Amino acid sequence: MKKLFTPFILLLIITFAAIHPAKAQDASSDPGAYMNVISDAETGMNKSYMAYISASAHSSRKRKIEKMREQAIEAIQTCQNTINYNLGPFKGDNSLRQGSLNYVGLCYKIFNDDYAHIVDMDDIAERSYDEMQAYLLLQQATNDTLQAAITRVNKAQETFAAKYNVTLTSDRTELSDKMKESNKLNEYRDKVYLIFYKCNWEDNQLTNAVNEKNVTKIEQTRSALGKYAIEGLATLDKMLGYDGDNTLVESVKQALNFYKDEAQVQIPKVTDFFLKEENFEKLKTTMEGKSADQRTKQDIDNYNNAVNDINASVKTYNETNSDLNNGRNDVNKNYNDTEKAFIDTHTPYYKK
């Protein structure tokens, strides 16, 4: 069975601050204008990145998405160069400029280096639930690092403004609202996906155990799958929809109910068949080891009953396997389709 994986869009850049100084003329002598040079440079960077996020969510054209990712990297470099080469220390004070350069440099490192590392983890993340969890935790840790950097920059901005008597006004922009909404959406999706993935991965292990006819492994994996499905359903029952949209949660509930039934009802039929098959082969070997005159009527009756029993079990086994394969295909397709529609619906549209 093909494992499922949710592509990750790293929310690296948010607005420099929710405060903007009043416009002024000369950046070399006016602190308000000086701050605006930095703010405008970072806004351009953010616009390019938000456009990339929007394209990733709403477009299926890989070439277009990759081109916009490259443009986002270029925008970070442009922002860095604007602050680094077009703006010197303000009257000898380099605190705000250096703080911004540190922040933008971190954005570039995370997006160009750490992001590439995360992308390279795609295959690793599918090897186990623990590695998938580590994958998502790495994403969160990367965003946490950025958030800490943003806090430092905002503090430097406030300190600079206080020092040079710049009046800061709080406001909200379309760009900042859309980036916050994208971050909120990403966190919600990851939380729901991890519940789904835990059972989906265990189901894959169960399929492998069935293919190997390893009854001990089947029982261990079946028990774990049933436990995770029940726990996941309990968690999902407490989750609210995203802005009133329950479709993603409901698709995972459907999958977990399938996995629960698989573990509790369907797989025992498979195990029963393997045990009967094993016993039949032993009986058949014993029967074939006896000559015709050594076989008693009881031996023949037992063998014929076993043949009838194994034939009936084969029918049940084949029907169960067919039902399970169809069920897997249904829940996997439903989740993939639902998630795609969910992300398309809730990711803000944005063009520079």
mmCIF file of C-alpha atoms in Angstrom:
data_model
loop_
_atom_site.group_PDB
_atom_site.id
_atom_site.type_symbol
_atom_site.label_atom_id
_atom_site.label_comp_id
_atom_site.label_asym_id
_atom_site.label_seq_id
_atom_site.Cartn_x
_atom_site.Cartn_y
_atom_site.Cartn_z
ATOM 1 C CA MET A 1 0.000 0.000 0.000
ATOM 2 C CA LYS A 2 1.299 3.395 -0.904
ATOM 3 C CA LYS A 3 1.948 5.531 2.134
ATOM 4 C CA LEU A 4 0.568 9.014 2.254
ATOM 5 C CA PHE A 5 2.503 12.168 2.943
ATOM 6 C CA THR A 6 1.368 15.713 3.398
ATOM 7 C CA PRO A 7 3.650 18.204 1.640
ATOM 8 C CA PHE A 8 5.018 20.849 3.958
ATOM 9 C CA ILE A 9 5.012 24.592 3.321
ATOM 10 C CA LEU A 10 7.402 26.189 5.776
ATOM 11 C CA LEU A 11 5.967 29.422 7.192
ATOM 12 C CA LEU A 12 9.286 31.213 7.464
ATOM 13 C CA ILE A 13 8.536 34.874 7.104
ATOM 14 C CA ILE A 14 5.943 36.999 8.797
ATOM 15 C CA THR A 15 5.651 40.748 8.881
ATOM 16 C CA PHE A 16 8.591 42.624 10.375
ATOM 17 C CA ALA A 17 6.294 44.144 12.939
ATOM 18 C CA ALA A 18 2.699 45.185 13.300
ATOM 19 C CA ILE A 19 3.866 48.753 13.754
ATOM 20 C CA HIS A 20 5.100 51.228 11.167
ATOM 21 C CA PRO A 21 6.702 54.619 11.643
ATOM 22 C CA ALA A 22 5.262 57.663 9.961
ATOM 23 C CA LYS A 23 6.709 58.464 6.527
ATOM 24 C CA ALA A 24 9.552 60.945 6.328
ATOM 25 C CA GLN A 25 12.091 62.059 3.740
ATOM 26 C CA ASP A 26 15.806 61.604 4.515
ATOM 27 C CA ALA A 27 16.838 58.214 5.886
ATOM 28 C CA SER A 28 20.310 59.460 6.793
ATOM 29 C CA SER A 29 18.979 62.087 9.180
ATOM 30 C CA ASP A 30 15.366 61.186 9.913
ATOM 31 C CA PRO A 31 14.877 58.111 12.123
ATOM 32 C CA GLY A 32 11.339 57.539 10.840
ATOM 33 C CA ALA A 33 12.531 57.396 7.234
ATOM 34 C CA TYR A 34 15.433 55.163 8.326
ATOM 35 C CA MET A 35 13.007 52.694 9.871
ATOM 36 C CA ASN A 36 10.821 52.781 6.782
ATOM 37 C CA VAL A 37 13.701 51.693 4.543
ATOM 38 C CA ILE A 38 14.034 48.530 6.615
ATOM 39 C CA SER A 39 10.293 47.989 6.926
ATOM 40 C CA ASP A 40 9.699 48.453 3.184
ATOM 41 C CA ALA A 41 12.524 46.066 2.302
ATOM 42 C CA GLU A 42 11.132 43.356 4.536
ATOM 43 C CA THR A 43 7.596 43.922 3.293
ATOM 44 C CA GLY A 44 8.820 43.214 -0.248
ATOM 45 C CA MET A 45 10.409 40.007 1.021
ATOM 46 C CA ASN A 46 7.199 38.977 2.767
ATOM 47 C CA LYS A 47 5.042 39.674 -0.282
ATOM 48 C CA SER A 48 7.160 37.383 -2.432
ATOM 49 C CA TYR A 49 7.038 34.612 0.135
ATOM 50 C CA MET A 50 3.282 34.877 0.664
ATOM 51 C CA ALA A 51 2.801 34.660 -3.093
ATOM 52 C CA TYR A 52 4.821 31.435 -3.029
ATOM 53 C CA ILE A 53 2.666 29.997 -0.235
ATOM 54 C CA SER A 54 -0.500 30.882 -2.141
ATOM 55 C CA ALA A 55 0.766 29.303 -5.353
ATOM 56 C CA SER A 56 1.832 26.142 -3.510
ATOM 57 C CA ALA A 57 -1.656 25.733 -2.091
ATOM 58 C CA HIS A 58 -3.733 26.630 -5.146
ATOM 59 C CA SER A 59 -1.666 25.549 -8.136
ATOM 60 C CA SER A 60 -0.685 22.103 -9.381
ATOM 61 C CA ARG A 61 1.937 23.500 -11.756
ATOM 62 C CA LYS A 62 5.220 22.364 -10.220
ATOM 63 C CA ARG A 63 7.307 24.514 -12.510
ATOM 64 C CA LYS A 64 5.408 27.634 -11.502
ATOM 65 C CA ILE A 65 5.695 26.788 -7.799
ATOM 66 C CA GLU A 66 9.434 26.156 -8.031
ATOM 67 C CA LYS A 67 9.913 29.411 -9.924
ATOM 68 C CA MET A 68 8.091 31.310 -7.183
ATOM 69 C CA ARG A 69 10.184 29.585 -4.521
ATOM 70 C CA GLU A 70 13.298 30.810 -6.328
ATOM 71 C CA GLN A 71 11.787 34.288 -6.486
ATOM 72 C CA ALA A 72 11.154 34.153 -2.727
ATOM 73 C CA ILE A 73 14.834 33.368 -2.140
ATOM 74 C CA GLU A 74 15.815 36.226 -4.450
ATOM 75 C CA ALA A 75 13.502 38.563 -2.507
ATOM 76 C CA ILE A 76 15.239 37.640 0.746
ATOM 77 C CA GLN A 77 18.604 38.396 -0.860
ATOM 78 C CA THR A 78 17.302 41.711 -2.243
ATOM 79 C CA CYS A 79 16.054 42.689 1.202
ATOM 80 C CA GLN A 80 19.395 41.742 2.713
ATOM 81 C CA ASN A 81 21.331 43.732 0.109
ATOM 82 C CA THR A 82 19.083 46.803 0.496
ATOM 83 C CA ILE A 83 19.687 46.959 4.231
ATOM 84 C CA ASN A 84 23.334 45.957 4.023
ATOM 85 C CA TYR A 85 24.529 48.149 1.174
ATOM 86 C CA ASN A 86 21.990 50.986 0.895
ATOM 87 C CA LEU A 87 21.708 51.770 4.573
ATOM 88 C CA GLY A 88 24.482 52.521 7.017
ATOM 89 C CA PRO A 89 24.293 52.936 10.781
ATOM 90 C CA PHE A 90 21.981 55.743 11.845
ATOM 91 C CA LYS A 91 24.214 58.479 13.251
ATOM 92 C CA GLY A 92 26.670 55.807 14.342
ATOM 93 C CA ASP A 93 23.935 53.592 15.858
ATOM 94 C CA ASN A 94 23.956 50.194 14.149
ATOM 95 C CA SER A 95 21.576 48.387 16.523
ATOM 96 C CA LEU A 96 18.413 48.347 14.402
ATOM 97 C CA ARG A 97 20.246 47.748 11.123
ATOM 98 C CA GLN A 98 22.284 44.852 12.536
ATOM 99 C CA GLY A 99 19.258 43.334 14.229
ATOM 100 C CA SER A 100 17.400 43.378 10.941
ATOM 101 C CA LEU A 101 20.351 41.915 9.053
ATOM 102 C CA ASN A 102 20.570 39.092 11.596
ATOM 103 C CA TYR A 103 16.873 38.386 11.126
ATOM 104 C CA VAL A 104 16.915 38.468 7.319
ATOM 105 C CA GLY A 105 20.081 36.338 7.292
ATOM 106 C CA LEU A 106 18.274 33.775 9.433
ATOM 107 C CA CYS A 107 15.346 33.822 7.000
ATOM 108 C CA TYR A 108 17.720 33.054 4.152
ATOM 109 C CA LYS A 109 19.474 30.284 6.065
ATOM 110 C CA ILE A 110 16.210 28.657 7.140
ATOM 111 C CA PHE A 111 14.607 28.854 3.727
ATOM 112 C CA ASN A 112 17.651 28.001 1.629
ATOM 113 C CA ASP A 113 19.485 25.573 3.942
ATOM 114 C CA ASP A 114 17.154 24.254 6.660
ATOM 115 C CA TYR A 115 14.222 24.092 4.249
ATOM 116 C CA ALA A 116 16.284 21.978 1.853
ATOM 117 C CA HIS A 117 17.155 19.706 4.773
ATOM 118 C CA ILE A 118 13.480 19.345 5.653
ATOM 119 C CA VAL A 119 12.588 18.549 2.056
ATOM 120 C CA ASP A 120 15.290 15.868 2.013
ATOM 121 C CA MET A 121 13.602 14.275 5.035
ATOM 122 C CA ASP A 122 10.501 13.350 3.020
ATOM 123 C CA ASP A 123 11.522 9.737 2.533
ATOM 124 C CA ILE A 124 12.885 9.398 6.065
ATOM 125 C CA ALA A 125 9.625 10.612 7.540
ATOM 126 C CA GLU A 126 7.729 7.761 5.931
ATOM 127 C CA ARG A 127 9.803 5.046 7.598
ATOM 128 C CA SER A 128 8.082 5.260 10.981
ATOM 129 C CA TYR A 129 5.606 7.254 13.012
ATOM 130 C CA ASP A 130 8.393 8.475 15.308
ATOM 131 C CA GLU A 131 10.337 9.855 12.352
ATOM 132 C CA MET A 132 7.248 11.541 10.966
ATOM 133 C CA GLN A 133 6.642 13.107 14.374
ATOM 134 C CA ALA A 134 10.287 14.234 14.442
ATOM 135 C CA TYR A 135 9.804 15.655 10.945
ATOM 136 C CA LEU A 136 6.863 17.785 12.086
ATOM 137 C CA LEU A 137 8.685 18.773 15.277
ATOM 138 C CA LEU A 138 11.618 19.951 13.163
ATOM 139 C CA GLN A 139 9.245 22.151 11.214
ATOM 140 C CA GLN A 140 7.866 23.591 14.431
ATOM 141 C CA ALA A 141 11.338 24.084 15.919
ATOM 142 C CA THR A 142 12.380 25.946 12.780
ATOM 143 C CA ASN A 143 9.376 28.233 13.046
ATOM 144 C CA ASP A 144 10.006 28.711 16.781
ATOM 145 C CA THR A 145 13.560 29.823 15.999
ATOM 146 C CA LEU A 146 12.221 32.359 13.548
ATOM 147 C CA GLN A 147 9.583 33.606 15.967
ATOM 148 C CA ALA A 148 12.297 34.227 18.583
ATOM 149 C CA ALA A 149 14.280 36.213 16.010
ATOM 150 C CA ILE A 150 11.197 38.259 15.137
ATOM 151 C CA THR A 151 10.669 39.064 18.817
ATOM 152 C CA ARG A 152 14.243 40.334 19.049
ATOM 153 C CA VAL A 153 13.826 42.503 15.944
ATOM 154 C CA ASN A 154 10.552 43.962 17.204
ATOM 155 C CA LYS A 155 12.242 44.794 20.501
ATOM 156 C CA ALA A 156 15.118 46.473 18.657
ATOM 157 C CA GLN A 157 12.595 48.463 16.632
ATOM 158 C CA GLU A 158 10.777 49.653 19.751
ATOM 159 C CA THR A 159 14.053 50.567 21.450
ATOM 160 C CA PHE A 160 15.234 52.502 18.389
ATOM 161 C CA ALA A 161 11.939 54.367 18.104
ATOM 162 C CA ALA A 162 11.990 55.319 21.803
ATOM 163 C CA LYS A 163 15.592 56.481 21.580
ATOM 164 C CA TYR A 164 14.935 58.779 18.617
ATOM 165 C CA ASN A 165 11.407 59.875 19.541
ATOM 166 C CA VAL A 166 9.665 58.135 16.658
ATOM 167 C CA THR A 167 5.943 57.645 17.146
ATOM 168 C CA LEU A 168 4.895 54.152 16.163
ATOM 169 C CA THR A 169 1.345 53.348 15.151
ATOM 170 C CA SER A 170 -0.100 49.859 15.280
ATOM 171 C CA ASP A 171 -1.981 48.663 12.234
ATOM 172 C CA ARG A 172 -3.017 45.510 10.436
ATOM 173 C CA THR A 173 -2.303 44.788 6.801
ATOM 174 C CA GLU A 174 -3.754 42.338 4.328
ATOM 175 C CA LEU A 175 -0.327 40.726 4.050
ATOM 176 C CA SER A 176 0.140 40.219 7.790
ATOM 177 C CA ASP A 177 -3.380 38.829 8.186
ATOM 178 C CA LYS A 178 -2.878 36.338 5.356
ATOM 179 C CA MET A 179 0.468 35.151 6.675
ATOM 180 C CA LYS A 180 -0.946 34.615 10.150
ATOM 181 C CA GLU A 181 -3.889 32.700 8.680
ATOM 182 C CA SER A 182 -1.515 30.485 6.687
ATOM 183 C CA ASN A 183 0.509 29.705 9.802
ATOM 184 C CA LYS A 184 -2.643 28.872 11.755
ATOM 185 C CA LEU A 185 -3.849 26.605 8.934
ATOM 186 C CA ASN A 186 -0.528 24.781 8.743
ATOM 187 C CA GLU A 187 -0.543 24.009 12.475
ATOM 188 C CA TYR A 188 -4.117 22.699 12.347
ATOM 189 C CA ARG A 189 -3.446 20.489 9.342
ATOM 190 C CA ASP A 190 -0.303 19.000 10.898
ATOM 191 C CA LYS A 191 -2.171 18.128 14.090
ATOM 192 C CA VAL A 192 -4.925 16.294 12.214
ATOM 193 C CA TYR A 193 -2.513 14.674 9.769
ATOM 194 C CA LEU A 194 -0.344 13.185 12.518
ATOM 195 C CA ILE A 195 -3.388 11.376 13.944
ATOM 196 C CA PHE A 196 -4.142 9.966 10.503
ATOM 197 C CA TYR A 197 -0.535 9.090 9.747
ATOM 198 C CA LYS A 198 -0.085 7.124 12.993
ATOM 199 C CA CYS A 199 -2.804 4.653 11.983
ATOM 200 C CA ASN A 200 -1.974 4.783 8.283
ATOM 201 C CA TRP A 201 1.633 3.793 8.955
ATOM 202 C CA GLU A 202 0.593 1.017 11.360
ATOM 203 C CA ASP A 203 -1.824 -0.293 8.741
ATOM 204 C CA ASN A 204 1.057 -0.472 6.288
ATOM 205 C CA GLN A 205 3.024 -2.561 8.788
ATOM 206 C CA LEU A 206 0.001 -4.799 9.244
ATOM 207 C CA THR A 207 -0.250 -5.306 5.486
ATOM 208 C CA ASN A 208 3.411 -6.340 5.395
ATOM 209 C CA ALA A 209 2.852 -8.801 8.256
ATOM 210 C CA VAL A 210 -0.135 -10.331 6.437
ATOM 211 C CA ASN A 211 1.908 -10.682 3.250
ATOM 212 C CA GLU A 212 4.591 -12.442 5.289
ATOM 213 C CA LYS A 213 1.972 -14.647 7.010
ATOM 214 C CA ASN A 214 3.658 -13.736 10.294
ATOM 215 C CA VAL A 215 0.864 -14.411 12.809
ATOM 216 C CA THR A 216 2.822 -13.098 15.802
ATOM 217 C CA LYS A 217 3.622 -9.820 14.040
ATOM 218 C CA ILE A 218 0.048 -9.589 12.771
ATOM 219 C CA GLU A 219 -1.338 -9.833 16.298
ATOM 220 C CA GLN A 220 1.107 -7.271 17.679
ATOM 221 C CA THR A 221 0.439 -4.796 14.883
ATOM 222 C CA ARG A 222 -3.323 -5.416 14.916
ATOM 223 C CA SER A 223 -3.410 -4.619 18.643
ATOM 224 C CA ALA A 224 -1.424 -1.412 18.154
ATOM 225 C CA LEU A 225 -3.598 -0.306 15.230
ATOM 226 C CA GLY A 226 -6.810 -0.837 17.193
ATOM 227 C CA LYS A 227 -5.395 1.090 20.159
ATOM 228 C CA TYR A 228 -4.229 4.027 18.009
ATOM 229 C CA ALA A 229 -7.538 4.168 16.140
ATOM 230 C CA ILE A 230 -9.535 4.353 19.379
ATOM 231 C CA GLU A 231 -7.192 6.995 20.839
ATOM 232 C CA GLY A 232 -7.281 9.013 17.629
ATOM 233 C CA LEU A 233 -11.077 8.972 17.463
ATOM 234 C CA ALA A 234 -11.261 10.191 21.066
ATOM 235 C CA THR A 235 -8.919 13.084 20.215
ATOM 236 C CA LEU A 236 -10.819 13.986 17.054
ATOM 237 C CA ASP A 237 -14.142 14.020 18.939
ATOM 238 C CA LYS A 238 -12.769 16.929 20.998
ATOM 239 C CA MET A 239 -11.412 18.878 18.039
ATOM 240 C CA LEU A 240 -13.324 21.760 16.544
ATOM 241 C CA GLY A 241 -13.520 22.349 12.840
ATOM 242 C CA TYR A 242 -11.259 24.890 11.205
ATOM 243 C CA ASP A 243 -13.349 28.048 10.918
ATOM 244 C CA GLY A 244 -16.397 25.798 11.105
ATOM 245 C CA ASP A 245 -15.058 23.379 8.486
ATOM 246 C CA ASN A 246 -15.101 19.800 9.821
ATOM 247 C CA THR A 247 -14.262 18.073 6.546
ATOM 248 C CA LEU A 248 -10.643 17.229 7.343
ATOM 249 C CA VAL A 249 -11.476 15.860 10.794
ATOM 250 C CA GLU A 250 -14.398 13.866 9.398
ATOM 251 C CA SER A 251 -12.227 12.311 6.687
ATOM 252 C CA VAL A 252 -9.756 11.139 9.339
ATOM 253 C CA LYS A 253 -12.603 9.819 11.492
ATOM 254 C CA GLN A 254 -13.770 7.778 8.517
ATOM 255 C CA ALA A 255 -10.253 6.381 8.083
ATOM 256 C CA LEU A 256 -9.849 5.576 11.784
ATOM 257 C CA ASN A 257 -13.211 3.825 11.936
ATOM 258 C CA PHE A 258 -12.033 1.688 9.027
ATOM 259 C CA TYR A 259 -8.757 0.909 10.834
ATOM 260 C CA LYS A 260 -10.636 0.115 14.041
ATOM 261 C CA ASP A 261 -12.918 -2.334 12.221
ATOM 262 C CA GLU A 262 -9.921 -3.796 10.410
ATOM 263 C CA ALA A 263 -8.124 -4.464 13.686
ATOM 264 C CA GLN A 264 -11.083 -5.713 15.694
ATOM 265 C CA VAL A 265 -13.178 -7.567 13.103
ATOM 266 C CA GLN A 266 -11.440 -8.186 9.783
ATOM 267 C CA ILE A 267 -7.875 -9.176 10.658
ATOM 268 C CA PRO A 268 -8.954 -11.938 13.103
ATOM 269 C CA LYS A 269 -10.531 -13.639 10.063
ATOM 270 C CA VAL A 270 -7.169 -13.456 8.292
ATOM 271 C CA THR A 271 -5.336 -14.833 11.319
ATOM 272 C CA ASP A 272 -7.900 -17.622 11.632
ATOM 273 C CA PHE A 273 -7.258 -18.604 8.021
ATOM 274 C CA PHE A 274 -3.480 -18.729 8.496
ATOM 275 C CA LEU A 275 -3.850 -20.928 11.589
ATOM 276 C CA LYS A 276 -6.248 -23.261 9.794
ATOM 277 C CA GLU A 277 -3.953 -23.359 6.774
ATOM 278 C CA GLU A 278 -1.010 -24.266 8.984
ATOM 279 C CA ASN A 279 -2.981 -27.023 10.729
ATOM 280 C CA PHE A 280 -4.263 -28.334 7.405
ATOM 281 C CA GLU A 281 -0.745 -28.576 5.992
ATOM 282 C CA LYS A 282 0.324 -30.552 9.058
ATOM 283 C CA LEU A 283 -2.669 -32.885 8.724
ATOM 284 C CA LYS A 284 -2.030 -33.250 4.985
ATOM 285 C CA THR A 285 1.620 -34.149 5.611
ATOM 286 C CA THR A 286 0.627 -36.724 8.195
ATOM 287 C CA MET A 287 -2.042 -38.187 5.887
ATOM 288 C CA GLU A 288 0.348 -38.405 2.949
ATOM 289 C CA GLY A 289 2.866 -40.114 5.190
ATOM 290 C CA LYS A 290 0.515 -43.041 5.681
ATOM 291 C CA SER A 291 -0.071 -45.734 3.141
ATOM 292 C CA ALA A 292 -3.650 -46.435 1.983
ATOM 293 C CA ASP A 293 -3.999 -49.491 4.224
ATOM 294 C CA GLN A 294 -2.751 -47.475 7.267
ATOM 295 C CA ARG A 295 -5.429 -44.781 6.939
ATOM 296 C CA THR A 296 -8.398 -45.343 9.197
ATOM 297 C CA LYS A 297 -11.917 -44.173 8.510
ATOM 298 C CA GLN A 298 -11.409 -41.546 11.229
ATOM 299 C CA ASP A 299 -8.269 -40.309 9.450
ATOM 300 C CA ILE A 300 -10.157 -39.978 6.170
ATOM 301 C CA ASP A 301 -13.146 -38.262 7.808
ATOM 302 C CA ASN A 302 -10.858 -35.801 9.635
ATOM 303 C CA TYR A 303 -8.995 -35.016 6.424
ATOM 304 C CA ASN A 304 -12.171 -34.503 4.383
ATOM 305 C CA ASN A 305 -13.615 -32.231 7.077
ATOM 306 C CA ALA A 306 -10.372 -30.269 7.101
ATOM 307 C CA VAL A 307 -10.544 -29.870 3.305
ATOM 308 C CA ASN A 308 -14.080 -28.492 3.548
ATOM 309 C CA ASP A 309 -13.063 -26.198 6.377
ATOM 310 C CA ILE A 310 -9.996 -24.804 4.599
ATOM 311 C CA ASN A 311 -11.965 -24.265 1.383
ATOM 312 C CA ALA A 312 -14.559 -22.232 3.298
ATOM 313 C CA SER A 313 -11.763 -20.300 5.017
ATOM 314 C CA VAL A 314 -10.107 -19.514 1.668
ATOM 315 C CA LYS A 315 -13.364 -17.938 0.496
ATOM 316 C CA THR A 316 -13.645 -15.863 3.665
ATOM 317 C CA TYR A 317 -9.973 -14.879 3.453
ATOM 318 C CA ASN A 318 -10.251 -13.722 -0.165
ATOM 319 C CA GLU A 319 -13.427 -11.730 0.533
ATOM 320 C CA THR A 320 -11.838 -10.123 3.599
ATOM 321 C CA ASN A 321 -8.695 -9.177 1.689
ATOM 322 C CA SER A 322 -10.770 -7.674 -1.101
ATOM 323 C CA ASP A 323 -12.846 -5.660 1.365
ATOM 324 C CA LEU A 324 -9.723 -4.408 3.157
ATOM 325 C CA ASN A 325 -7.963 -3.370 -0.046
ATOM 326 C CA ASN A 326 -11.051 -1.544 -1.288
ATOM 327 C CA GLY A 327 -11.504 0.093 2.101
ATOM 328 C CA ARG A 328 -7.892 1.269 2.192
ATOM 329 C CA ASN A 329 -8.167 2.748 -1.262
ATOM 330 C CA ASP A 330 -11.377 4.541 -0.299
ATOM 331 C CA VAL A 331 -10.124 6.111 2.944
ATOM 332 C CA ASN A 332 -6.760 7.083 1.423
ATOM 333 C CA LYS A 333 -8.370 8.696 -1.612
ATOM 334 C CA ASN A 334 -10.946 10.417 0.578
ATOM 335 C CA TYR A 335 -8.262 11.851 2.848
ATOM 336 C CA ASN A 336 -6.073 13.032 -0.040
ATOM 337 C CA ASP A 337 -8.990 14.628 -1.879
ATOM 338 C CA THR A 338 -10.363 16.209 1.291
ATOM 339 C CA GLU A 339 -7.019 17.620 2.355
ATOM 340 C CA LYS A 340 -6.370 19.091 -1.082
ATOM 341 C CA ALA A 341 -9.793 20.773 -1.093
ATOM 342 C CA PHE A 342 -9.331 21.886 2.530
ATOM 343 C CA ILE A 343 -5.984 23.563 1.862
ATOM 344 C CA ASP A 344 -7.254 25.114 -1.360
ATOM 345 C CA THR A 345 -10.287 26.517 0.471
ATOM 346 C CA HIS A 346 -8.511 27.974 3.504
ATOM 347 C CA THR A 347 -5.116 29.129 2.227
ATOM 348 C CA PRO A 348 -5.448 32.832 1.407
ATOM 349 C CA TYR A 349 -5.033 33.827 -2.213
ATOM 350 C CA TYR A 350 -2.255 36.339 -2.648
ATOM 351 C CA LYS A 351 -0.470 37.943 -5.572
ATOM 352 C CA LYS A 352 2.281 40.512 -5.347
#
